[in-house]
PDB file of C-alpha atoms in Angstrom:
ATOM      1  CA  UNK A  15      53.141 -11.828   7.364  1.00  0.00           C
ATOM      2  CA  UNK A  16      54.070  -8.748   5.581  1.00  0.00           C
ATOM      3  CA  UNK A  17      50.791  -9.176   3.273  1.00  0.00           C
ATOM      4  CA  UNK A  18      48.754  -9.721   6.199  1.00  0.00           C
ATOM      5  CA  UNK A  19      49.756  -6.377   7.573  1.00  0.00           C
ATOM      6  CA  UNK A  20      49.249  -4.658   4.617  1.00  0.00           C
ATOM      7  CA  UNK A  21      45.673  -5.669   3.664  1.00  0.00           C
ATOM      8  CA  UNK A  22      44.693  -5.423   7.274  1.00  0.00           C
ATOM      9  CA  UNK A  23      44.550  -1.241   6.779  1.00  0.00           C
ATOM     10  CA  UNK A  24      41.986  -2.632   3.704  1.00  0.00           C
ATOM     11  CA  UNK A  25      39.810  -4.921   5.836  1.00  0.00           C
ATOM     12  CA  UNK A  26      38.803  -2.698   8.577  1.00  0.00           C
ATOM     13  CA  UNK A  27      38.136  -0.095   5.871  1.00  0.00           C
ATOM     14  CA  UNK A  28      35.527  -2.653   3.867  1.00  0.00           C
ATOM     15  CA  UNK A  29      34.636  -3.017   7.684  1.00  0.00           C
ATOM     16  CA  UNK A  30      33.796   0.404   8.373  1.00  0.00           C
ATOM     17  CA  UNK A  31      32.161   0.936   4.938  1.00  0.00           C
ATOM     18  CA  UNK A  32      30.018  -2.173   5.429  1.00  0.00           C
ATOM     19  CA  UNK A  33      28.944  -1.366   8.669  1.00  0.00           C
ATOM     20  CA  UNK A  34      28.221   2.265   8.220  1.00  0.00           C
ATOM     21  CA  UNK A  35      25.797   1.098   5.008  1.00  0.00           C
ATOM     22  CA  UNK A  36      24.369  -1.854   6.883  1.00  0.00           C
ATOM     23  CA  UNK A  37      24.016  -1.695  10.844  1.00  0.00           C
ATOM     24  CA  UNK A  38      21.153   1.015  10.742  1.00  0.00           C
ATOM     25  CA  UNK A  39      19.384  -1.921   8.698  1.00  0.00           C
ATOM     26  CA  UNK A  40      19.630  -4.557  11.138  1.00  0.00           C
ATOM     27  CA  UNK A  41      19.074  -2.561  13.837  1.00  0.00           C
ATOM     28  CA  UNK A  42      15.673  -1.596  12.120  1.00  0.00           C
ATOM     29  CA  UNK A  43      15.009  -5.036  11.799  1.00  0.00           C
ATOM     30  CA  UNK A  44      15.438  -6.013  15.231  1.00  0.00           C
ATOM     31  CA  UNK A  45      13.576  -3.249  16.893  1.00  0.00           C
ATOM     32  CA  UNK A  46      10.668  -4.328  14.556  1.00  0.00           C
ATOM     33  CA  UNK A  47      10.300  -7.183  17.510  1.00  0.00           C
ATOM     34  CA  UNK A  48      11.121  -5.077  20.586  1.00  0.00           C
ATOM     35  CA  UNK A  49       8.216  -4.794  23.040  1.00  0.00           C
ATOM     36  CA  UNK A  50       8.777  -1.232  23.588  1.00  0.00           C
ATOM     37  CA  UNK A  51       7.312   1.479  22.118  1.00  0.00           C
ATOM     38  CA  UNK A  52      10.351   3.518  22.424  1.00  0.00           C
ATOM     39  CA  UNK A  53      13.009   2.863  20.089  1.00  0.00           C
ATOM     40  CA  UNK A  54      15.750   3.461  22.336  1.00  0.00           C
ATOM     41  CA  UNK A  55      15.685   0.273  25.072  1.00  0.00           C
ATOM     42  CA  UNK A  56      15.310  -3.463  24.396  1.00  0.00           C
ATOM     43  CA  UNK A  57      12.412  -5.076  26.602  1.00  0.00           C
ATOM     44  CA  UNK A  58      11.866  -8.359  25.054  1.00  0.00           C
ATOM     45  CA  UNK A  59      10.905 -10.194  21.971  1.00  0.00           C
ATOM     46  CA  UNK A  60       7.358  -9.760  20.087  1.00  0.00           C
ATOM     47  CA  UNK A  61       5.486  -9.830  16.797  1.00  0.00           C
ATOM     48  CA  UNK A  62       2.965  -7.296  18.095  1.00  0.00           C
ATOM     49  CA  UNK A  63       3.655  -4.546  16.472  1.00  0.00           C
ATOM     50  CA  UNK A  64       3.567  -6.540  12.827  1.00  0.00           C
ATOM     51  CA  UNK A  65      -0.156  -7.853  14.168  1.00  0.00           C
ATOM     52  CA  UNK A  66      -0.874  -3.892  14.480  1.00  0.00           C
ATOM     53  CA  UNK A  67       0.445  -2.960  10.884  1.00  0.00           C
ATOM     54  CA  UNK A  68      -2.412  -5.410   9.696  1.00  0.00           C
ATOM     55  CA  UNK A  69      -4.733  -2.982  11.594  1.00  0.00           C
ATOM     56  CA  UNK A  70      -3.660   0.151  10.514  1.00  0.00           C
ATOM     57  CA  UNK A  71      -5.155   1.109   7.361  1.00  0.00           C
ATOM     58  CA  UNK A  72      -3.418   4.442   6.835  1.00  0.00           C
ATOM     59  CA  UNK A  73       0.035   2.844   6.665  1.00  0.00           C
ATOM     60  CA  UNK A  74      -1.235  -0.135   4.579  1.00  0.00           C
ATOM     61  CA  UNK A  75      -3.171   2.514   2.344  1.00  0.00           C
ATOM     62  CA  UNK A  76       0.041   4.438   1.917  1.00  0.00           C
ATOM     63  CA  UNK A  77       2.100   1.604   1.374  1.00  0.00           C
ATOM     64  CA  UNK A  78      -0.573  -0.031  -1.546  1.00  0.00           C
ATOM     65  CA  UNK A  79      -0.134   3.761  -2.919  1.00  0.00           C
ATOM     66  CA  UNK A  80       3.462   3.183  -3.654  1.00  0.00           C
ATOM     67  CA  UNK A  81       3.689  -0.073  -4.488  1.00  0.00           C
ATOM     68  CA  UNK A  82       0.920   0.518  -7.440  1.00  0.00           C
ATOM     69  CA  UNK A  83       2.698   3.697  -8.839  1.00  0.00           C
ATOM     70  CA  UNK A  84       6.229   1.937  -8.141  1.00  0.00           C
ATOM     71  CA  UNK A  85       5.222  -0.945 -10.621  1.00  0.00           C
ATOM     72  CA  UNK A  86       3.762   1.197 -13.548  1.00  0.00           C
ATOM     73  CA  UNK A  87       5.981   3.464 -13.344  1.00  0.00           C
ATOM     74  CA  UNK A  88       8.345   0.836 -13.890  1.00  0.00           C
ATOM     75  CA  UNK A  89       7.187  -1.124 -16.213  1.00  0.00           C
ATOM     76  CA  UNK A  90       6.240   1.927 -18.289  1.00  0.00           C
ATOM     77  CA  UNK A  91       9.549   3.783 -17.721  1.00  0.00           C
ATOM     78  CA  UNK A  92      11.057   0.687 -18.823  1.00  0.00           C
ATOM     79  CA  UNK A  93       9.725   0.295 -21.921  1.00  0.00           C
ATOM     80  CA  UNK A  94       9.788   3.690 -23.049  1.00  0.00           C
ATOM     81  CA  UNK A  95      13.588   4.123 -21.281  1.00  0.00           C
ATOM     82  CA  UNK A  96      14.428   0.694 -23.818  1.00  0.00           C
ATOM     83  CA  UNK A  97      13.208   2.017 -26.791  1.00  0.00           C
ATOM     84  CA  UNK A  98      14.591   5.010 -27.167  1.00  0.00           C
ATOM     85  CA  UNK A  99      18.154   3.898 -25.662  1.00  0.00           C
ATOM     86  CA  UNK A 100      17.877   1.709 -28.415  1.00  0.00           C
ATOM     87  CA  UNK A 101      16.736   4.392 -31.387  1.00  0.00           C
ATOM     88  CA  UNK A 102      19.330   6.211 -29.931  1.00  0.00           C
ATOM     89  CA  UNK A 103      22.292   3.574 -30.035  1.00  0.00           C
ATOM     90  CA  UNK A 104      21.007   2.441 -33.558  1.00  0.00           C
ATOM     91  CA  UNK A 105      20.134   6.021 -35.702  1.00  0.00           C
ATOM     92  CA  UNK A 106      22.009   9.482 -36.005  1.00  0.00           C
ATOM     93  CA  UNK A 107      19.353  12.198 -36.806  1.00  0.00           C
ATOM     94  CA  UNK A 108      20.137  15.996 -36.954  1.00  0.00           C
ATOM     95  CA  UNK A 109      19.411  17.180 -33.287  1.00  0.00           C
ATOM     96  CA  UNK A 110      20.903  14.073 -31.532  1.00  0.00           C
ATOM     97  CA  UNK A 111      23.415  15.291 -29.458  1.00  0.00           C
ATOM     98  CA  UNK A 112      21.175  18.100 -27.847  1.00  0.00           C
ATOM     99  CA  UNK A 113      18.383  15.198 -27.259  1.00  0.00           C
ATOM    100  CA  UNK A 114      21.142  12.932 -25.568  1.00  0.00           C
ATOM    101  CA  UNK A 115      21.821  15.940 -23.437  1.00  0.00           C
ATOM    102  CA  UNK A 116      18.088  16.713 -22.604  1.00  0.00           C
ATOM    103  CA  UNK A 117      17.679  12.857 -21.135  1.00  0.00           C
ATOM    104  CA  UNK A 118      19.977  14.069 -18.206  1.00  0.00           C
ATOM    105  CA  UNK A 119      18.392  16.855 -17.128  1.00  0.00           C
ATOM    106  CA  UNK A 120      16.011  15.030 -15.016  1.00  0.00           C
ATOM    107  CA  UNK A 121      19.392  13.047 -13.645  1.00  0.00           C
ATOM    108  CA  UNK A 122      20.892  16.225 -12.675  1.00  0.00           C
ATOM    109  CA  UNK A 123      18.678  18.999 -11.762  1.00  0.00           C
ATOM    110  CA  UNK A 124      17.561  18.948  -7.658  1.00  0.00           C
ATOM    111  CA  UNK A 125      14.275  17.362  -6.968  1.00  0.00           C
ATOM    112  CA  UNK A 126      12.815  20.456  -5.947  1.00  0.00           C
ATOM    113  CA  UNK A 127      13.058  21.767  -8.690  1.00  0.00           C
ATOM    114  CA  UNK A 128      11.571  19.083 -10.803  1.00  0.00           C
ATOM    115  CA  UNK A 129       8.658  18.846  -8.361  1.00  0.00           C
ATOM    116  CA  UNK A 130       7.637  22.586  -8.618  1.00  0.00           C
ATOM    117  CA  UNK A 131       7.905  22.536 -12.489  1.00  0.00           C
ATOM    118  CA  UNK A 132       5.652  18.775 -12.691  1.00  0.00           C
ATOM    119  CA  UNK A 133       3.096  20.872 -10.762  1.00  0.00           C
ATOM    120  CA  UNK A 134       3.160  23.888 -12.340  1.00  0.00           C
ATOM    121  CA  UNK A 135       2.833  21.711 -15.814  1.00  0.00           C
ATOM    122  CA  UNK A 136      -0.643  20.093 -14.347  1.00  0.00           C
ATOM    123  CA  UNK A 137      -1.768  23.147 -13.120  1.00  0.00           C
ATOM    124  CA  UNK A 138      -1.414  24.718 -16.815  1.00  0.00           C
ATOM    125  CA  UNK A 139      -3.111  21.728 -17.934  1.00  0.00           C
ATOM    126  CA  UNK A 140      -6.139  21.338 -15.363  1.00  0.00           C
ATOM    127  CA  UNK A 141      -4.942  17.976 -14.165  1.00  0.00           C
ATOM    128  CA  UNK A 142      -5.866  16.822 -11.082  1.00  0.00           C
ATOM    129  CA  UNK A 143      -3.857  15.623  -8.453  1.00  0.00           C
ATOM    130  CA  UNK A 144      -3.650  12.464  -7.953  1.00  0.00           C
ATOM    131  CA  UNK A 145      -2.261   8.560  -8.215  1.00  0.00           C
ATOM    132  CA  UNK A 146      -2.681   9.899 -12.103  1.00  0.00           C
ATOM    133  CA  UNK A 147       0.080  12.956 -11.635  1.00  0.00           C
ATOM    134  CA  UNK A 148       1.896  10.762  -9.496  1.00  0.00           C
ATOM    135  CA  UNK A 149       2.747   7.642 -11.997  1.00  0.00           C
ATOM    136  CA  UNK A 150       3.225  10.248 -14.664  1.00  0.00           C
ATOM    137  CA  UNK A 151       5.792  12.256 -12.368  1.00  0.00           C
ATOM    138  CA  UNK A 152       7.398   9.416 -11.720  1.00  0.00           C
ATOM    139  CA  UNK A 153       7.906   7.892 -14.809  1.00  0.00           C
ATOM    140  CA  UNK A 154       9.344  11.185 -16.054  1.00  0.00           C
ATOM    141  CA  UNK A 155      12.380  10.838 -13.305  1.00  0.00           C
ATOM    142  CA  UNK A 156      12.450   7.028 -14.397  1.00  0.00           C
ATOM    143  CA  UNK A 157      12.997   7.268 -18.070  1.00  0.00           C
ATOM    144  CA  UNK A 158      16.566   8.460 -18.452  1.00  0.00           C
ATOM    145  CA  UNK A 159      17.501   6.124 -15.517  1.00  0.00           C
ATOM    146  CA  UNK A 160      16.730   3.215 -17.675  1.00  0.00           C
ATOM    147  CA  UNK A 161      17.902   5.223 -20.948  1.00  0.00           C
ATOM    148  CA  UNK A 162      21.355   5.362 -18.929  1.00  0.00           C
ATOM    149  CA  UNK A 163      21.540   1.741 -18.030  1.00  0.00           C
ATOM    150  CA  UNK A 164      20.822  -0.019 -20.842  1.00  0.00           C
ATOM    151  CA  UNK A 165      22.559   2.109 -23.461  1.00  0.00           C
ATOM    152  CA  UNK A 166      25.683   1.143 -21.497  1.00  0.00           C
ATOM    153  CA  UNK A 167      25.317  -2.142 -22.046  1.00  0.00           C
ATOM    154  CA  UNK A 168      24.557  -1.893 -25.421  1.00  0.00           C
ATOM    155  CA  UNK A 169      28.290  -0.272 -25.221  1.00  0.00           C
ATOM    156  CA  UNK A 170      29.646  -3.639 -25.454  1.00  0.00           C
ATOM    157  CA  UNK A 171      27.042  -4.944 -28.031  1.00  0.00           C
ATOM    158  CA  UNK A 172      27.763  -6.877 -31.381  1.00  0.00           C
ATOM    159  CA  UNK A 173      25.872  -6.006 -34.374  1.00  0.00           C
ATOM    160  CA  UNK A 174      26.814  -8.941 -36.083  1.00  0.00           C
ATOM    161  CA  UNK A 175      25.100 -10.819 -33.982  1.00  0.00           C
ATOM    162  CA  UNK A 176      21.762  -8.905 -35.714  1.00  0.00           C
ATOM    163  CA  UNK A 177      23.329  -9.664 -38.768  1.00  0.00           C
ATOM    164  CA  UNK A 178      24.235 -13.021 -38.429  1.00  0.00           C
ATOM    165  CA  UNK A 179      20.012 -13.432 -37.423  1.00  0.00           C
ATOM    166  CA  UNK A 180      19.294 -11.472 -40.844  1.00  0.00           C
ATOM    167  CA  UNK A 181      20.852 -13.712 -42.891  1.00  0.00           C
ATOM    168  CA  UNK A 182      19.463 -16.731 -41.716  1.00  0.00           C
ATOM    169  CA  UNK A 183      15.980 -15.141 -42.436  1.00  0.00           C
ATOM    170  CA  UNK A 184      14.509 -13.338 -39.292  1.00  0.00           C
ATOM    171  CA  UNK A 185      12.988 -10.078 -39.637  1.00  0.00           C
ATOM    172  CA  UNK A 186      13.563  -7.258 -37.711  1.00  0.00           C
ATOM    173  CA  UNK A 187      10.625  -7.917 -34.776  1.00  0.00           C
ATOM    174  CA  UNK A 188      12.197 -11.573 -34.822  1.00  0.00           C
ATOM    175  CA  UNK A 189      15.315 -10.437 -34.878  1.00  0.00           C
ATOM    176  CA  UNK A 190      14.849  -7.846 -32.090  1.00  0.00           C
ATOM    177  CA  UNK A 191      13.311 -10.115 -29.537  1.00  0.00           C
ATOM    178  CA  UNK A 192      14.947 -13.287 -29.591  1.00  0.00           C
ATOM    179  CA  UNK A 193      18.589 -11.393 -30.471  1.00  0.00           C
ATOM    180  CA  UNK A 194      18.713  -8.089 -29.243  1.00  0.00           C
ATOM    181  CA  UNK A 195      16.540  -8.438 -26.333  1.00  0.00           C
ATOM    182  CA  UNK A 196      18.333 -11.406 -24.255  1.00  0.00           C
ATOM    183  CA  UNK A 197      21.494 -10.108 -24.922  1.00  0.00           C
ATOM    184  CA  UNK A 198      20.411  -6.147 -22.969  1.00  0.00           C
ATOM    185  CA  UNK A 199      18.353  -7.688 -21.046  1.00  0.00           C
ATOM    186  CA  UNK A 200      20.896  -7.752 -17.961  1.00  0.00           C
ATOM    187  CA  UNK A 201      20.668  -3.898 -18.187  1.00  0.00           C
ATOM    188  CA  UNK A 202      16.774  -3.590 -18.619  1.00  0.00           C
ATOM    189  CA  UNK A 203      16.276  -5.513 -15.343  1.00  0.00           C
ATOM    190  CA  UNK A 204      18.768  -3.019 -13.680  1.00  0.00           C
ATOM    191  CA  UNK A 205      17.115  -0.153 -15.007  1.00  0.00           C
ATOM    192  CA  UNK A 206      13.706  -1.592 -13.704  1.00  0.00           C
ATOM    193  CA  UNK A 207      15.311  -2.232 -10.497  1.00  0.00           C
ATOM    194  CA  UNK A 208      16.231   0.852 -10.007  1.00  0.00           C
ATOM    195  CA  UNK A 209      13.371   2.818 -11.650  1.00  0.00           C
ATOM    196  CA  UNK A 210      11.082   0.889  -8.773  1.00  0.00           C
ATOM    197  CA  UNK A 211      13.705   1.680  -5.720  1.00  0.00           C
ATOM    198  CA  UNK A 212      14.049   5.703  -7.113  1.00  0.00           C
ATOM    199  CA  UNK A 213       9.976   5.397  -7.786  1.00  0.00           C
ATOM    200  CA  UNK A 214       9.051   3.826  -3.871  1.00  0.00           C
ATOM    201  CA  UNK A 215      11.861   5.601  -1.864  1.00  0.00           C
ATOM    202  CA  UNK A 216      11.141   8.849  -3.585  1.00  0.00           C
ATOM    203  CA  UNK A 217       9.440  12.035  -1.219  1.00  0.00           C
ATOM    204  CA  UNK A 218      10.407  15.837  -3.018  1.00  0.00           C
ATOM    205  CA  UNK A 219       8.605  15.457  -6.045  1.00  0.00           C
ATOM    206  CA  UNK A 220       5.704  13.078  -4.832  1.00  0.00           C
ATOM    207  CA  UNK A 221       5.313  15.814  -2.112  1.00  0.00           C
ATOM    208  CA  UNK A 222       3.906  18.796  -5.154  1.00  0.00           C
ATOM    209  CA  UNK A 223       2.201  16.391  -7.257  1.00  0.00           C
ATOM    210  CA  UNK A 224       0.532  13.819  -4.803  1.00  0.00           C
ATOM    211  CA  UNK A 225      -3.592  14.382  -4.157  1.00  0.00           C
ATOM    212  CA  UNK A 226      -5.161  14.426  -0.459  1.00  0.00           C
ATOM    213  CA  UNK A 227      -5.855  10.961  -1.312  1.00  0.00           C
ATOM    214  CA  UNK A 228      -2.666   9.744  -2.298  1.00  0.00           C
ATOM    215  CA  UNK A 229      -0.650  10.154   0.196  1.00  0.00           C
ATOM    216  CA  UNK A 230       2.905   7.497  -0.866  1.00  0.00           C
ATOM    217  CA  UNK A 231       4.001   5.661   2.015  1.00  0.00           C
ATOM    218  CA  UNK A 232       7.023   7.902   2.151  1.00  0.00           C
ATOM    219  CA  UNK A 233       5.256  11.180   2.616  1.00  0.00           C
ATOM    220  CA  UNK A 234       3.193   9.847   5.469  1.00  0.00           C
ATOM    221  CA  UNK A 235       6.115   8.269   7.384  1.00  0.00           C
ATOM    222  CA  UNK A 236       7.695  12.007   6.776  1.00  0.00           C
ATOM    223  CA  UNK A 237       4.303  13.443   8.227  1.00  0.00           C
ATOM    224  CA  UNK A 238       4.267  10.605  11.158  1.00  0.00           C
ATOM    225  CA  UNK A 239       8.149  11.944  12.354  1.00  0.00           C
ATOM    226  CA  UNK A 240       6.317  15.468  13.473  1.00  0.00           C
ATOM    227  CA  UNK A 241       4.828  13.056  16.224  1.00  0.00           C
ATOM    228  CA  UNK A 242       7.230  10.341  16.204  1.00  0.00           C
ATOM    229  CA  UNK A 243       7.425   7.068  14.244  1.00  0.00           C
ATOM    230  CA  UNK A 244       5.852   4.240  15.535  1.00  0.00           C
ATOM    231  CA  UNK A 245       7.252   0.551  15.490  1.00  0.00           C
ATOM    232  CA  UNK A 246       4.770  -0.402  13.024  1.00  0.00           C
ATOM    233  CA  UNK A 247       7.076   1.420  10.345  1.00  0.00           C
ATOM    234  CA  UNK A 248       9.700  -0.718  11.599  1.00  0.00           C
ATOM    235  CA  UNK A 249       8.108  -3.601  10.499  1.00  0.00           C
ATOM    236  CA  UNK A 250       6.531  -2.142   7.538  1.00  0.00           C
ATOM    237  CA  UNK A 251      10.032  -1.397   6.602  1.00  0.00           C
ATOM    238  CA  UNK A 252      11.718  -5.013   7.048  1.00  0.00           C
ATOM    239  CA  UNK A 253       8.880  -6.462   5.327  1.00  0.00           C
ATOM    240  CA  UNK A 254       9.544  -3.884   2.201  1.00  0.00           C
ATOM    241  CA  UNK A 255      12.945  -4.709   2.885  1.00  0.00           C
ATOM    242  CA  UNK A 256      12.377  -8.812   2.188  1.00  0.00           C
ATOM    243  CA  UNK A 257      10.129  -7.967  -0.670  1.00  0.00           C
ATOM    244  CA  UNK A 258      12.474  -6.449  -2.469  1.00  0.00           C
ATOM    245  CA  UNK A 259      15.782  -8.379  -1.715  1.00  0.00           C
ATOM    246  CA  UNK A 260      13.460 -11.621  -2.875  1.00  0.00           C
ATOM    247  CA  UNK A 261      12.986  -9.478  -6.393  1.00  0.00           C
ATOM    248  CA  UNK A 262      16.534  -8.812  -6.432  1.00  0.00           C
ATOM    249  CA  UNK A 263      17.669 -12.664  -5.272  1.00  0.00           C
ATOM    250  CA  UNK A 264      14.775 -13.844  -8.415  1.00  0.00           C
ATOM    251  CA  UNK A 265      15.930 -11.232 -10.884  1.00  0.00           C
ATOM    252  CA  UNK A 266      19.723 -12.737 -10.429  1.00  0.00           C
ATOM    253  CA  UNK A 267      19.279 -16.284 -10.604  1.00  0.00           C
ATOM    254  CA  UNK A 268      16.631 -15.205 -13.987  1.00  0.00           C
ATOM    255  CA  UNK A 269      19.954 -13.627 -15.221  1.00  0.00           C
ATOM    256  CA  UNK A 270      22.372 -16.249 -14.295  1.00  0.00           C
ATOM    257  CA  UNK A 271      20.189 -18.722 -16.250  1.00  0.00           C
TER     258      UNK A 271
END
């Protein structure tokens, strides 16, 4: 009885926490099927307003804007964020320490201030704005997410496990991919994770270096709230929000494997 009182103060914390993170959600999700227009009262149960999102090719143009920079940016950010958190696990060069430091700056610094420098870099370089600046912006921010990640789980790596391939005669590309590879690759796939939920969800720096034409879905749901959301971003959202908890469920059960 005693033990029951005292994790009850516990529950209705995990309670609280859970519900403050989650209940917005679901509420999204079920006023993506109210009837009304208006966020605020429950009429009744429809699918109009996912019908209408098939129609509206601003929203669907905005959201096939951020999926396409969201997955180059991660795969690229991956691969260059897995390479060098693996040069920089492996070798010790003169300068190290101040280049470890340098791949948290983007981590650190405010957004803002990120944004305004990525735009004053294209406009020294006569860049153009565009889905171009964009993927490059946001693979900068991406890198040292994925840099991060996976050199903390090659933390808890074995090198013998390199050397044990070595001996039996595979060379280092062998020995890389079939050793080295499976072993981080729980920490890639989180760094690619969250390289394409930081790369999607992100508005500050997409705001100075997106084009008139390449408008993220982000920034125009943050233009639409001047003149108030419509339920088609409801539904927009929930169906962003199965996509990616279907990446997430596939990327475990890859990993549990």
């Amino acid at each position: 009885m005693n033990l029951r009182l005292k994790s009850l103060p516990s529950i209705l914390y995990a309670l609280f926490i859970y519900g403050f993170l989650y209940v917005p959600i679901i509420i999204l999700i079920v006023f993506s099927f109210n009837k009304s227009r208006l966020n605020a009262v429950w009429t009744g149960f429809t699918f109009e307003w996912y019908g209408k999102l098939m129609q509206n090719s601003d929203i669907l143009a905005a959201a096939k804007n951020s999926l396409t920079v969201a997955f180059v940016s991660t795969i690229v950010a991956t691969m260059i964020g897995t390479l060098a958190a693996v040069g920089m696990y492996r070798f010790h060069f003169r300068g190290k320490t101040a280049l470890d430091g340098m791949l948290y700056l983007p981590i650190v610094i405010p957004e803002i201030v990120m944004g305004i420098s990525l735009l004053a870099f294209f406009a020294l370089v006569n860049v153009p704005l565009g889905i171009t600046t964009l993927v490059i912006a946001h693979i900068t921010f991406c890198i040292p997410f994925v840099v991060v990640i996976v050199r903390a789980r090659l933390e808890g790596f074995d090198p013998s496990m390199e050397e044990a391939a070595r001996d039996l005669g595979a060379n280092e590309w062998h020995t890389f991919t079939k050793v080295t590879l499976p072993i981080i690759g729980p920490g890639i796939m989180a760094g690619a994770l969250l390289s394409f939920t930081l790369s999607i969800d992100d508005v500050i720096i997409s705001f100075f270096v997106a084009g008139p034409s390449s408008t993220t879905l982000p920034l125009k749901i943050f233009s639409m709230v001047k003149f108030g959301v419509s339920p088609e971003i409801n539904a927009l959202s929930t169906l962003m929000l199965v996509i990616t908890l279907s990446i997430a469920v596939f990327a475990q059960l890859r990993l549990n494997k």
